[in-house]
mmCIF file of C-alpha atoms and ligand atoms in Angstrom:
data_model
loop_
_atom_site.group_PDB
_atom_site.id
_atom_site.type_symbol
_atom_site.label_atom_id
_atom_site.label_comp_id
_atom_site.label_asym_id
_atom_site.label_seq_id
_atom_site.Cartn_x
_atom_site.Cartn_y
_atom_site.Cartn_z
ATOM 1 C CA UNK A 1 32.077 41.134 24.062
ATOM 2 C CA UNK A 2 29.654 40.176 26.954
ATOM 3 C CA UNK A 3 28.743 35.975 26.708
ATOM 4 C CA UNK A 4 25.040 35.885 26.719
ATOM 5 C CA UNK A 5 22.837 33.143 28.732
ATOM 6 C CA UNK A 6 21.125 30.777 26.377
ATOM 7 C CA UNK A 7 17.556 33.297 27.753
ATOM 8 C CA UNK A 8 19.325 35.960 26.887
ATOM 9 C CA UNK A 9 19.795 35.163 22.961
ATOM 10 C CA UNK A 10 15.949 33.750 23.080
ATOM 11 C CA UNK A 11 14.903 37.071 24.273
ATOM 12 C CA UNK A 12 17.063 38.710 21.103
ATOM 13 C CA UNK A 13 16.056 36.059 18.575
ATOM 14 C CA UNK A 14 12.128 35.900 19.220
ATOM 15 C CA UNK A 15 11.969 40.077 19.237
ATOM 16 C CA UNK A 16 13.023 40.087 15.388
ATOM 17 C CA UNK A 17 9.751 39.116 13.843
ATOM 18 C CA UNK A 18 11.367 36.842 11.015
ATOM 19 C CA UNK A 19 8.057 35.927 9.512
ATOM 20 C CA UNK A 20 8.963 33.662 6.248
ATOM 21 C CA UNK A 21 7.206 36.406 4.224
ATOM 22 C CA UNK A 22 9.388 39.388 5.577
ATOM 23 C CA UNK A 23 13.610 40.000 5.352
ATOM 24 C CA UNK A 24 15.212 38.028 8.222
ATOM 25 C CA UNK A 25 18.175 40.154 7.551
ATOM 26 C CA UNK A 26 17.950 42.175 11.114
ATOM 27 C CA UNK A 27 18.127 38.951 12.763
ATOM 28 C CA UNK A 28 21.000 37.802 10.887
ATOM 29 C CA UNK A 29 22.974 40.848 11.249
ATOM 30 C CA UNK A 30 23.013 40.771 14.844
ATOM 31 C CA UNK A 31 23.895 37.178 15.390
ATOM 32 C CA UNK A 32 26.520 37.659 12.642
ATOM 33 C CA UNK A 33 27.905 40.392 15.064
ATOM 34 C CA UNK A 34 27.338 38.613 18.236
ATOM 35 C CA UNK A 35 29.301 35.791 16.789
ATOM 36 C CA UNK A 36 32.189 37.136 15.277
ATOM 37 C CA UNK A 37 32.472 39.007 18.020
ATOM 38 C CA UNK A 38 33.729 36.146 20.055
ATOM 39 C CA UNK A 39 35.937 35.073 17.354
ATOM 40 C CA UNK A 40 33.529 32.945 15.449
ATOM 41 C CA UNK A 41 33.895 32.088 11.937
ATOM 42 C CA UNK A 42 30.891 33.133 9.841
ATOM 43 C CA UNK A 43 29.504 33.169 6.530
ATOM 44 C CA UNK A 44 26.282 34.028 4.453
ATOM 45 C CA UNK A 45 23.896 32.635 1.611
ATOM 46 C CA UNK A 46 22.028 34.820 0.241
ATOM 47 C CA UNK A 47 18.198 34.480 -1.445
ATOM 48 C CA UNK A 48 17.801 35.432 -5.254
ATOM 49 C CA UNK A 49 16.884 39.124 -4.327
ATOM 50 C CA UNK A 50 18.841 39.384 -0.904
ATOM 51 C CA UNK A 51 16.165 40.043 0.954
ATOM 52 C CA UNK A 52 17.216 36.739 3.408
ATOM 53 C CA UNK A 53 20.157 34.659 4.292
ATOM 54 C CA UNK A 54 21.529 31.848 5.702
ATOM 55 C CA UNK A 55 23.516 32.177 8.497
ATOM 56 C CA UNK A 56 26.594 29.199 8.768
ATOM 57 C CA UNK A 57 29.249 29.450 11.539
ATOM 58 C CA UNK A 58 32.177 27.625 12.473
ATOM 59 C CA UNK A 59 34.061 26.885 16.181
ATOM 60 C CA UNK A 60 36.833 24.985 16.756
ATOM 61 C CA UNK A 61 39.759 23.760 14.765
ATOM 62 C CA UNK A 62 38.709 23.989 10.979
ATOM 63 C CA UNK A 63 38.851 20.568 10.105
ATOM 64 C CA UNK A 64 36.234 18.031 8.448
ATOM 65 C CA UNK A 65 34.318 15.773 11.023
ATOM 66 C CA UNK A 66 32.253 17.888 13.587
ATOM 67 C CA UNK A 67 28.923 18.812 14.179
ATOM 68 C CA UNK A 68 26.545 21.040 12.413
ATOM 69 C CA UNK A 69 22.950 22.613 14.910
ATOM 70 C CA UNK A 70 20.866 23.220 12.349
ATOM 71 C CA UNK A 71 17.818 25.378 12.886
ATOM 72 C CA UNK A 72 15.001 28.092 10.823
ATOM 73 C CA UNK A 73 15.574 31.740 11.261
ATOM 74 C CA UNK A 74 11.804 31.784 10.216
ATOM 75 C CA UNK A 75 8.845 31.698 11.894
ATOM 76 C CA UNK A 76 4.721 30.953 11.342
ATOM 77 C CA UNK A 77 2.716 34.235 10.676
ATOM 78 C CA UNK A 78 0.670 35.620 14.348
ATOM 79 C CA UNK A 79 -2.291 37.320 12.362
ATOM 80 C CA UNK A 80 -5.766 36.390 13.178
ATOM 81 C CA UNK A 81 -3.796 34.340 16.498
ATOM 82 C CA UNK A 82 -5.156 35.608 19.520
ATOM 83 C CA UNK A 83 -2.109 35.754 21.899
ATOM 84 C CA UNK A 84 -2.076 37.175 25.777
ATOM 85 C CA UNK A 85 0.551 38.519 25.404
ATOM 86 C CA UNK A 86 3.152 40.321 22.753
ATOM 87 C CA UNK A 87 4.610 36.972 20.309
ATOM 88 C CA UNK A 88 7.509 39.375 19.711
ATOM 89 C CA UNK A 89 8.532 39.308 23.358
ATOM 90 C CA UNK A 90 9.377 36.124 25.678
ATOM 91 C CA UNK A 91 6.932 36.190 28.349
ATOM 92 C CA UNK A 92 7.696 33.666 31.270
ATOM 93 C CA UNK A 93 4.526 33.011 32.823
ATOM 94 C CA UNK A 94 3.522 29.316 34.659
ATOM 95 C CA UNK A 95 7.051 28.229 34.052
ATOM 96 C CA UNK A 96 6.660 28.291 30.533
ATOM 97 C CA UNK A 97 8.204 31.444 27.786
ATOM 98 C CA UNK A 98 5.903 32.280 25.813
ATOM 99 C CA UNK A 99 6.717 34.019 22.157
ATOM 100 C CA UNK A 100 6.119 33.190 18.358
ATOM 101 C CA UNK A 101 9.378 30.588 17.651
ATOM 102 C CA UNK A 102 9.905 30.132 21.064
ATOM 103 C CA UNK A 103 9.071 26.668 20.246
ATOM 104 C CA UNK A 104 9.475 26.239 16.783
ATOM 105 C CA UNK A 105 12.424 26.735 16.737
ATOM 106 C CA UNK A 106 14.374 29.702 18.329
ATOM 107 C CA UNK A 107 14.888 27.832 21.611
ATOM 108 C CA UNK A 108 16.967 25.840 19.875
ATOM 109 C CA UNK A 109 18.772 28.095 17.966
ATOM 110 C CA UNK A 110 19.208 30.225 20.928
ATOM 111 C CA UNK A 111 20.882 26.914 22.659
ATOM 112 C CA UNK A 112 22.942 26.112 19.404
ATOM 113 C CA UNK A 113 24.832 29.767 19.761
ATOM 114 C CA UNK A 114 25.134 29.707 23.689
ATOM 115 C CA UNK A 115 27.117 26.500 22.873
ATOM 116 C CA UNK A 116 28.753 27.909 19.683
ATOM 117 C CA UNK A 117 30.451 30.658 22.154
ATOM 118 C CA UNK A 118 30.727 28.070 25.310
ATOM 119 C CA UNK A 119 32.789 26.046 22.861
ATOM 120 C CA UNK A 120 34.541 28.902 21.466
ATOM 121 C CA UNK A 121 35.932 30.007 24.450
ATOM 122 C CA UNK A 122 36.264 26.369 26.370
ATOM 123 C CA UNK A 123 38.252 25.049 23.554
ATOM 124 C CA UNK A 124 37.272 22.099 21.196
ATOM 125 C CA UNK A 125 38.758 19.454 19.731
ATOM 126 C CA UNK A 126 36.336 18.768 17.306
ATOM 127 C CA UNK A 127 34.660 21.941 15.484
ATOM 128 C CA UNK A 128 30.909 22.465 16.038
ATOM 129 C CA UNK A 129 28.750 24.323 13.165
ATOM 130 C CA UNK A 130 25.682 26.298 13.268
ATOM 131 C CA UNK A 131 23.264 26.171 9.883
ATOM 132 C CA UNK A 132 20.779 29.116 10.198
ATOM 133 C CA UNK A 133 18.110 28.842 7.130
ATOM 134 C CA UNK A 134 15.250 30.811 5.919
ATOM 135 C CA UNK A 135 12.426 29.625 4.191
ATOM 136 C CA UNK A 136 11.899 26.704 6.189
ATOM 137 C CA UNK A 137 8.033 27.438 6.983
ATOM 138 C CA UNK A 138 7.233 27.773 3.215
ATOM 139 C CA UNK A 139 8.560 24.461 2.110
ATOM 140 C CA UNK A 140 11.710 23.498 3.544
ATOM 141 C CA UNK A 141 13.265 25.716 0.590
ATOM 142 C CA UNK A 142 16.201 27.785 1.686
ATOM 143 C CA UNK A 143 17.927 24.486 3.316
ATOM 144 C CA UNK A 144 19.462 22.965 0.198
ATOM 145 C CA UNK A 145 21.365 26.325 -0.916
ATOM 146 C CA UNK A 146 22.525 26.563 1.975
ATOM 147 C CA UNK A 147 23.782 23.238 2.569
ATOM 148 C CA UNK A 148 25.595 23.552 -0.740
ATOM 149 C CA UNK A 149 27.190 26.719 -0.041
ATOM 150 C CA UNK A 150 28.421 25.510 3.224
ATOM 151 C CA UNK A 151 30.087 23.197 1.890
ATOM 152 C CA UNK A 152 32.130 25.317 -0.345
ATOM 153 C CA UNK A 153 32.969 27.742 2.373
ATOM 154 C CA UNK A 154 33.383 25.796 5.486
ATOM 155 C CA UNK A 155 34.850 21.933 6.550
ATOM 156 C CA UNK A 156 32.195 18.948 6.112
ATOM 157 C CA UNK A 157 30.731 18.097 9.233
ATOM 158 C CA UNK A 158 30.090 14.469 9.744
ATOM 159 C CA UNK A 159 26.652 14.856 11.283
ATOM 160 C CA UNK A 160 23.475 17.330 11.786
ATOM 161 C CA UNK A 161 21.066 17.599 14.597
ATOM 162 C CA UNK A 162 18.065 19.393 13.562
ATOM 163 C CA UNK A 163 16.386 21.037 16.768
ATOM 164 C CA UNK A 164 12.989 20.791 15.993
ATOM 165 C CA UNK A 165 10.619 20.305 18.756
ATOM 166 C CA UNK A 166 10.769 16.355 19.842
ATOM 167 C CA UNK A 167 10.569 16.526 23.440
ATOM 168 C CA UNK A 168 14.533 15.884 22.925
ATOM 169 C CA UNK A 169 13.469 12.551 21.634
ATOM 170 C CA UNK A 170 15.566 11.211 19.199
ATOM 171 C CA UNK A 171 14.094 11.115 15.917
ATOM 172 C CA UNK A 172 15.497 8.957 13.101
ATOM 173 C CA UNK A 173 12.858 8.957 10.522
ATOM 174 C CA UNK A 174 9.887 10.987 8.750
ATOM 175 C CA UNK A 175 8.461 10.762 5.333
ATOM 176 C CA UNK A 176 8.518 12.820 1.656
ATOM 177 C CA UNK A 177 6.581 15.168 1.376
ATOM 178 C CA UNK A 178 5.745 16.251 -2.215
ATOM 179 C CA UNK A 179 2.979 18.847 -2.904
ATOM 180 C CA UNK A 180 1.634 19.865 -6.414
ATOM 181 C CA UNK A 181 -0.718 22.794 -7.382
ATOM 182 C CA UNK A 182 -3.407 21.525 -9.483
ATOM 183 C CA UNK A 183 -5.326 23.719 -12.222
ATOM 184 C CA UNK A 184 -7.636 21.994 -14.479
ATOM 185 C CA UNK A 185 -8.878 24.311 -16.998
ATOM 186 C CA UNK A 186 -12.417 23.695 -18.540
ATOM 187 C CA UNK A 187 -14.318 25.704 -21.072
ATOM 188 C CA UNK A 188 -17.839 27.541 -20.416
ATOM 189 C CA UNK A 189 -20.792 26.753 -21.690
ATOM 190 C CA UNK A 190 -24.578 26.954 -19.939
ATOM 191 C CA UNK A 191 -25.346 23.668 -18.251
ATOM 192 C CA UNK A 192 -27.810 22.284 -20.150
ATOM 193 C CA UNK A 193 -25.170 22.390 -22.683
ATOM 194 C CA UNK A 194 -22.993 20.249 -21.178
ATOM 195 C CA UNK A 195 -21.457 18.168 -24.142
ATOM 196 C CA UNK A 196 -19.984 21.284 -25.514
ATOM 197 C CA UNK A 197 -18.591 22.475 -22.674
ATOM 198 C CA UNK A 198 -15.774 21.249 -20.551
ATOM 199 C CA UNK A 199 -16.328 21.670 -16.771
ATOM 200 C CA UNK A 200 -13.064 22.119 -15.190
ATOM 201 C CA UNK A 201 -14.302 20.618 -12.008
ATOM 202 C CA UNK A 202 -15.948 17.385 -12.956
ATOM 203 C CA UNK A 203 -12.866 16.899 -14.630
ATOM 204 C CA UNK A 204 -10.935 17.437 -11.887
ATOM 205 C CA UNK A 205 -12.989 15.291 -9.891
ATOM 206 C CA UNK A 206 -11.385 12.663 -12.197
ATOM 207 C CA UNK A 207 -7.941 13.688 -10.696
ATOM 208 C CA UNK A 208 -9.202 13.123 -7.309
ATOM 209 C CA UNK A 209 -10.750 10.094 -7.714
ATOM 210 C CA UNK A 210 -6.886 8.598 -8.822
ATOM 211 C CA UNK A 211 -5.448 10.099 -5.911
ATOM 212 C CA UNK A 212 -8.499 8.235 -3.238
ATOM 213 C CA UNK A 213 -7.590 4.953 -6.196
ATOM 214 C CA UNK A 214 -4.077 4.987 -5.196
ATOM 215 C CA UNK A 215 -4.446 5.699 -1.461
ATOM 216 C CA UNK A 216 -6.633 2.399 -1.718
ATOM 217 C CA UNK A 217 -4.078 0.681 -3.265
ATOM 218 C CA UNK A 218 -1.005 1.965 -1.077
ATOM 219 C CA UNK A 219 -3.053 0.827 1.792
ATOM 220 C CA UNK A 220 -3.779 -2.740 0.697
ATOM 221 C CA UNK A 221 -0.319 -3.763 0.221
ATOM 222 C CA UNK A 222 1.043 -2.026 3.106
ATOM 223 C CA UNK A 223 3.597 -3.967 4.927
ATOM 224 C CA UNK A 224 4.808 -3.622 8.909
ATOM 225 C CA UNK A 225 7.052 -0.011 9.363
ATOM 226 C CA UNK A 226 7.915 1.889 12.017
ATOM 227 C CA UNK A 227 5.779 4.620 10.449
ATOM 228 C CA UNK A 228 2.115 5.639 11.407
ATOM 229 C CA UNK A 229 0.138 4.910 8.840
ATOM 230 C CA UNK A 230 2.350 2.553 7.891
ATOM 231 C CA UNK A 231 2.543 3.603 4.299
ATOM 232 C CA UNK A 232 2.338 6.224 1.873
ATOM 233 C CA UNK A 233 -0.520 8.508 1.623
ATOM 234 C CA UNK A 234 -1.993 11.411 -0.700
ATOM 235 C CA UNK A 235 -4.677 14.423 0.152
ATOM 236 C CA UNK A 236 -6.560 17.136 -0.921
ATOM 237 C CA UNK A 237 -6.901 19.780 1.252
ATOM 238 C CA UNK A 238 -7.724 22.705 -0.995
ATOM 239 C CA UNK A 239 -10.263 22.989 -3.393
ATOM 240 C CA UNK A 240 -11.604 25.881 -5.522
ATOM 241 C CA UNK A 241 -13.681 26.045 -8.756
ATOM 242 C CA UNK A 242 -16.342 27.485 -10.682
ATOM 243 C CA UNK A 243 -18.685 30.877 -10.877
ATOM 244 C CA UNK A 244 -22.136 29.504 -11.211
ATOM 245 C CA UNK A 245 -24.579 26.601 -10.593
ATOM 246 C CA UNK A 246 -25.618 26.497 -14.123
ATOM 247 C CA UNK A 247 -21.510 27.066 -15.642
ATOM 248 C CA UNK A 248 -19.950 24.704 -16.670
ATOM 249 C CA UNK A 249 -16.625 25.495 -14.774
ATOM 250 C CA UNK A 250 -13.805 27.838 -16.052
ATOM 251 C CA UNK A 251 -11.162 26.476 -13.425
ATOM 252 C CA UNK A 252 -10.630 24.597 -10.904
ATOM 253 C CA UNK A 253 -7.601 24.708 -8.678
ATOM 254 C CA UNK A 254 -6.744 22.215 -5.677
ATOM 255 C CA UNK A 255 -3.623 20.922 -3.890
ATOM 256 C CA UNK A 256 -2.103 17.608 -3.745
ATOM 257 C CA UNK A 257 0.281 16.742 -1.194
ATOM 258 C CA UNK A 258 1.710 13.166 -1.262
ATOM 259 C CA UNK A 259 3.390 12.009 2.174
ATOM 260 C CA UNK A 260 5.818 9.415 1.128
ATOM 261 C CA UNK A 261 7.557 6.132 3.004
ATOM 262 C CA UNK A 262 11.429 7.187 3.322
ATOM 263 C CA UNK A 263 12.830 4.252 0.673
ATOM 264 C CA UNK A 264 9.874 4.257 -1.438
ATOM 265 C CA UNK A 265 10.364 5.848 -4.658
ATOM 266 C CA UNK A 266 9.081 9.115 -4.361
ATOM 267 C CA UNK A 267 9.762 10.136 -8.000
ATOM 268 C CA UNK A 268 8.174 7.553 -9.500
ATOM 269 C CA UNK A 269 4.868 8.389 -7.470
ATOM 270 C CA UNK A 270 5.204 11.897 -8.613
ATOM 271 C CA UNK A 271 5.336 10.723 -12.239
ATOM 272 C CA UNK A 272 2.600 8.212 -12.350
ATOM 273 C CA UNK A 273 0.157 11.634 -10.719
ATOM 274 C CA UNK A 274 1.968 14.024 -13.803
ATOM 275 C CA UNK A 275 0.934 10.930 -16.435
ATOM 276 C CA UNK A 276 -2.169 10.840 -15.092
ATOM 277 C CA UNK A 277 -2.375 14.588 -15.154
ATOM 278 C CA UNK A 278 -0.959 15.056 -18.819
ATOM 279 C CA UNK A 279 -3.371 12.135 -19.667
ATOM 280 C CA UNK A 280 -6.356 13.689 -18.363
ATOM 281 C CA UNK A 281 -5.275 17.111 -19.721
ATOM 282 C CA UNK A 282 -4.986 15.912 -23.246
ATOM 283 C CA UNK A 283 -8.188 14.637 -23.775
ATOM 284 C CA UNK A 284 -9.515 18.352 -22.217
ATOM 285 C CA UNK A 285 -7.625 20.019 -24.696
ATOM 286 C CA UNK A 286 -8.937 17.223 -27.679
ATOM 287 C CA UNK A 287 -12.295 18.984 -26.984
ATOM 288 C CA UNK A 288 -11.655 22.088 -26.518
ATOM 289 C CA UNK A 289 -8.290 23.851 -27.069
ATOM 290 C CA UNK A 290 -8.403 26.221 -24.187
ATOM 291 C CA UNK A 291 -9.103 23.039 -21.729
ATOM 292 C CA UNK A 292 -5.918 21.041 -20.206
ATOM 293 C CA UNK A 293 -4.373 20.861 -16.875
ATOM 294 C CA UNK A 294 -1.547 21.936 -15.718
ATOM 295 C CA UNK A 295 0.465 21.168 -12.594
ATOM 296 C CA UNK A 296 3.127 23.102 -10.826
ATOM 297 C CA UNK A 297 5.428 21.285 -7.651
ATOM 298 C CA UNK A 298 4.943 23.613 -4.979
ATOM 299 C CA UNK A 299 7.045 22.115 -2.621
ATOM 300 C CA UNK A 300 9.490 19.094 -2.149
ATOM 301 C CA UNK A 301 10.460 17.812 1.264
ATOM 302 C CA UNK A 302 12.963 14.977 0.915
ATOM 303 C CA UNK A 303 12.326 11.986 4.109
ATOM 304 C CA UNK A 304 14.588 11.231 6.380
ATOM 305 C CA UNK A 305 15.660 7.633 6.231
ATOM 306 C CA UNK A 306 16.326 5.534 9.338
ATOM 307 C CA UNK A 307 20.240 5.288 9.503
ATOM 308 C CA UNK A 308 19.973 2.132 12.072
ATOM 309 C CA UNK A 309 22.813 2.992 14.241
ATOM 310 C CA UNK A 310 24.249 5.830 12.077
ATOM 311 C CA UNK A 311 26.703 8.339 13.689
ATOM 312 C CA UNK A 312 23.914 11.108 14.425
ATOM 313 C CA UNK A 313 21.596 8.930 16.284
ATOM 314 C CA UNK A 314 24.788 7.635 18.534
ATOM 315 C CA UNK A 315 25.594 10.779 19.696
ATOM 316 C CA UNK A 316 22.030 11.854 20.392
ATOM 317 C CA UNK A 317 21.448 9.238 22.088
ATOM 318 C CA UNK A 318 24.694 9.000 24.282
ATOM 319 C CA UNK A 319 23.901 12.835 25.275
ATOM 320 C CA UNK A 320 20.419 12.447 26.073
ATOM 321 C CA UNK A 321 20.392 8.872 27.623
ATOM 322 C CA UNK A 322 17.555 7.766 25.362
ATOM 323 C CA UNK A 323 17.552 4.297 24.783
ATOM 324 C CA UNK A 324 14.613 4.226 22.130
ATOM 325 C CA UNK A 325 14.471 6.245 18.753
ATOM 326 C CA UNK A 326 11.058 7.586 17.461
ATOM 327 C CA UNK A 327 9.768 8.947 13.850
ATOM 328 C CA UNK A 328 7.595 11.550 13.082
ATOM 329 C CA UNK A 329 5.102 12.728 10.442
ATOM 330 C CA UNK A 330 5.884 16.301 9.897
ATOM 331 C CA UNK A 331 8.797 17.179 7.667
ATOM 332 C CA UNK A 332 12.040 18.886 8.403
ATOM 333 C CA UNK A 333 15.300 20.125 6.959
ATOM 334 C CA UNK A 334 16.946 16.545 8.163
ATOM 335 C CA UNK A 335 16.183 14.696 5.097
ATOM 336 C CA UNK A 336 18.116 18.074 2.863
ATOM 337 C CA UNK A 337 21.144 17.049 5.419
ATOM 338 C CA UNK A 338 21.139 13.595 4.964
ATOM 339 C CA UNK A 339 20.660 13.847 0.961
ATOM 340 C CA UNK A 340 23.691 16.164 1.138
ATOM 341 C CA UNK A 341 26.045 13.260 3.122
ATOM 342 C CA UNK A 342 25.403 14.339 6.460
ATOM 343 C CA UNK A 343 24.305 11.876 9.161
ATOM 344 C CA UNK A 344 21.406 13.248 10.699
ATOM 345 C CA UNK A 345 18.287 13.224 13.289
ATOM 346 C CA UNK A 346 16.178 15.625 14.724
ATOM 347 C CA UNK A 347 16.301 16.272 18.703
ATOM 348 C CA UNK A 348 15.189 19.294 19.857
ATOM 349 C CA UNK A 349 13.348 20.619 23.164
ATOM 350 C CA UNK A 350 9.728 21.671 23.090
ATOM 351 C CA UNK A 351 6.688 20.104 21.751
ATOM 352 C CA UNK A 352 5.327 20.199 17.859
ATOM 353 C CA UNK A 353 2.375 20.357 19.495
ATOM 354 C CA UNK A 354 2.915 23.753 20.347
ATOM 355 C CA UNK A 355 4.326 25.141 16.880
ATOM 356 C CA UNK A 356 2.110 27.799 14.751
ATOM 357 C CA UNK A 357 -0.391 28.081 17.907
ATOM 358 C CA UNK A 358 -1.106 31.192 19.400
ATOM 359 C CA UNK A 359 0.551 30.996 22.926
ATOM 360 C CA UNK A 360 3.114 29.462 21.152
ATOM 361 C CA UNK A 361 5.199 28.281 24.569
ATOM 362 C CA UNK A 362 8.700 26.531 25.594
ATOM 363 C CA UNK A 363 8.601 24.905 28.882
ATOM 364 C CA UNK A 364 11.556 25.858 30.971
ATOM 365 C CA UNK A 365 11.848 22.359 31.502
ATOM 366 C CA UNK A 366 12.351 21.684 27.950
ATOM 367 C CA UNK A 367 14.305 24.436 27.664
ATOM 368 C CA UNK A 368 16.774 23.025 30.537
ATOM 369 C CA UNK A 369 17.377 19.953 29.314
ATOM 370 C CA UNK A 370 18.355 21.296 25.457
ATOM 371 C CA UNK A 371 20.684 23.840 27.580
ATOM 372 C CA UNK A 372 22.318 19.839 29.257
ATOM 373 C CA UNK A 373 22.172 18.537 26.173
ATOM 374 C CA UNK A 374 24.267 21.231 24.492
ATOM 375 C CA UNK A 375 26.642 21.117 27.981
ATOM 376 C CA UNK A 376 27.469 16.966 26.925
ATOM 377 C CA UNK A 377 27.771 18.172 23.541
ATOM 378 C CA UNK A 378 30.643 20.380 24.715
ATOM 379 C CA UNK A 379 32.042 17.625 27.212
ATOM 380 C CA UNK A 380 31.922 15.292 23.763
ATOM 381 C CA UNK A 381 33.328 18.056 21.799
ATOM 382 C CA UNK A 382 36.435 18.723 23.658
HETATM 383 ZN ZN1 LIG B 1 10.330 24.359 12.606
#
């Protein structure tokens, strides 16, 4: 079978539009092929209705110890994006390639399996792993199956670069993200009626005004950290409620979303907004029994924790020459790695500034130096 160029698999990977929404299965299938048709050890995890799966390969001797890429097979939605030209074909225009994921994060991925094959063929010493997800868009979801199940099927790596976009910085830290789905329900009653009614949103309002409490309070006693803020922080950023100016309101549904220190506890923030919650809710539900609120975790993002010197952020630094480490403020599939024993950091080309945009673009710069990076890898590998 023909070895691709690192281009070459972009131009493959971006034309399969593997929107988190729809089956990445045509993707999957053809990098499956393309793999084990050089001789590459693959295997599959499969979603609840098999409608996606993970993708996890294997080169080199099949021993514990290597490396695992790990990258999304998913990407952001285009619709209502206004793009020049098709997302579901690189364009190279002003030394940039243009294409939905081209960025975020099928350059990567498309780097990952040039050097999957490279290495293949070269010969390693030490065996280098590819972890393809799903789901990652929608919560960071399909990672931890996956993770698990390679596990069972293939030797434990000792460490994971995640290729998101960093400029190939080397990134050793972000935070938790935790989100929850809040629905307060009320009871209706006309407004000048007010005691005997129960309006969902002023009650929610109560919610709210713990969550701006507790940002008040995370913020006083915030100590130095590499982080920006420097400390834990909570938000609403959806809010929806009520039918009429003189209702009292029905419902009334909003979003938290807690972005946690790495080392705080996470958990116990989560419980202190459910005990809150449950509080709140059972004092509804004293006055009327169709009030109460309910809460539902919509998504849980594990941080990753600065390793100070841990194996990951050695070799990422030795192959890209940086000499300082960085943290971010968006989430990734690190954190799932690390909770699962793997040393890890993101490092991957591009810019996050680019990711979900229309004209979603890959500099060819950036582009070239994840293709050197990925050549040292193979030089370390061997
Ligand atoms: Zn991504």
């Amino acid at each position: 079978m023909n070895e691709l160029s690192a281009r070459q698999i972009l131009e493959h990977l971006v034309a399969f539009p593997t929107v988190s929404s729809d089956s990445n299965l045509a993707l999957v299938d053809w990098l499956e092929s393309y793999l084990t048709g050089h001789g590459i050890e693959c295997h599959r995890h499969w979603n609840d209705d098999r409608s996606k799966a993970a993708l996890m390969a294997h080169a080199g001797p099949r021993v514990a110890g290597g490396v695992v890429l790990s990258g999304h097979s998913d990407v952001v939605p285009v619709k209502g994006q206004v793009w020049t030209s098709d997302p579901w074909t690189v364009v190279e225009r002003d030394g940039r390639l243009y294409g939905r994921g081209t960025c975020d994060m099928k350059g990567y991925v498309a780097l990952a399996v040039w050097a999957l094959v490279r290495g293949q063929h070269a010969g390693l010493r030490r065996p280098l792993q590819l972890a393809l997800s799903y789901d990652e868009e929608v919560g960071c979801t399909g990672a931890p199956p996956m993770i698990a199940a390679m596990q069972q099927v293939l030797p434990q790596a000792e460490l994971a670069l995640i290729g998101e976009p960093s400029n190939m910085g080397v990134i050793v830290g972000h935070k938790t993200g935790i989100g929850f789905a809040v629905h307060v329900k009320g009871y209706e009653v006309h407004s000048s009626l007010l005691p005997y009614g129960v309006s969902a949103i002023m009650e929610g309002a109560r919610l709210i005004g713990w969550v701006n409490d507790r940002n008040a309070a995370l913020q006083a006693v915030a100590g130095p950290s590499v982080f920006d803020p420097p400390f834990t922080t909570l938000h609403v950023g959806m809010i929806a409620g009520g039918t009429a100016n003189n209702i009292t309101a029905a419902d009334c549904r909003f979003a938290v979303e807690m972005r946690v220190l790495p080392g705080e506890d996470h958990e116990a923030l989560a419980a202190a907004f459910e005990g809150e919650a449950a509080r709140l809710g059972a004092t509804l539900t004293a006055r009327r029994p169709e009030a109460g609120v309910h809460l539902t975790r919509f998504f849980g993002v594990p941080g990753l924790r600065p390793e100070g010197g841990g194996a990951a952020e050695a070799l990422a630094r030795r192959l890209t020459g940086a000499n300082a480490v960085g943290v971010v403020s968006y989430g990734t599939e690190a954190g799932q790695f690390q909770e699962a024993g793997y040393s890890a950091v993101v490092c991957g080309p591009g810019d996050i500034a680019q990711a979900h945009q229309a004209d979603e673009y890959l500099e060819l710069s950036e582009f070239a130096a994840g293709q050197r990076f990925m050549e040292r890898l193979l030089e370390d590998l061997a």
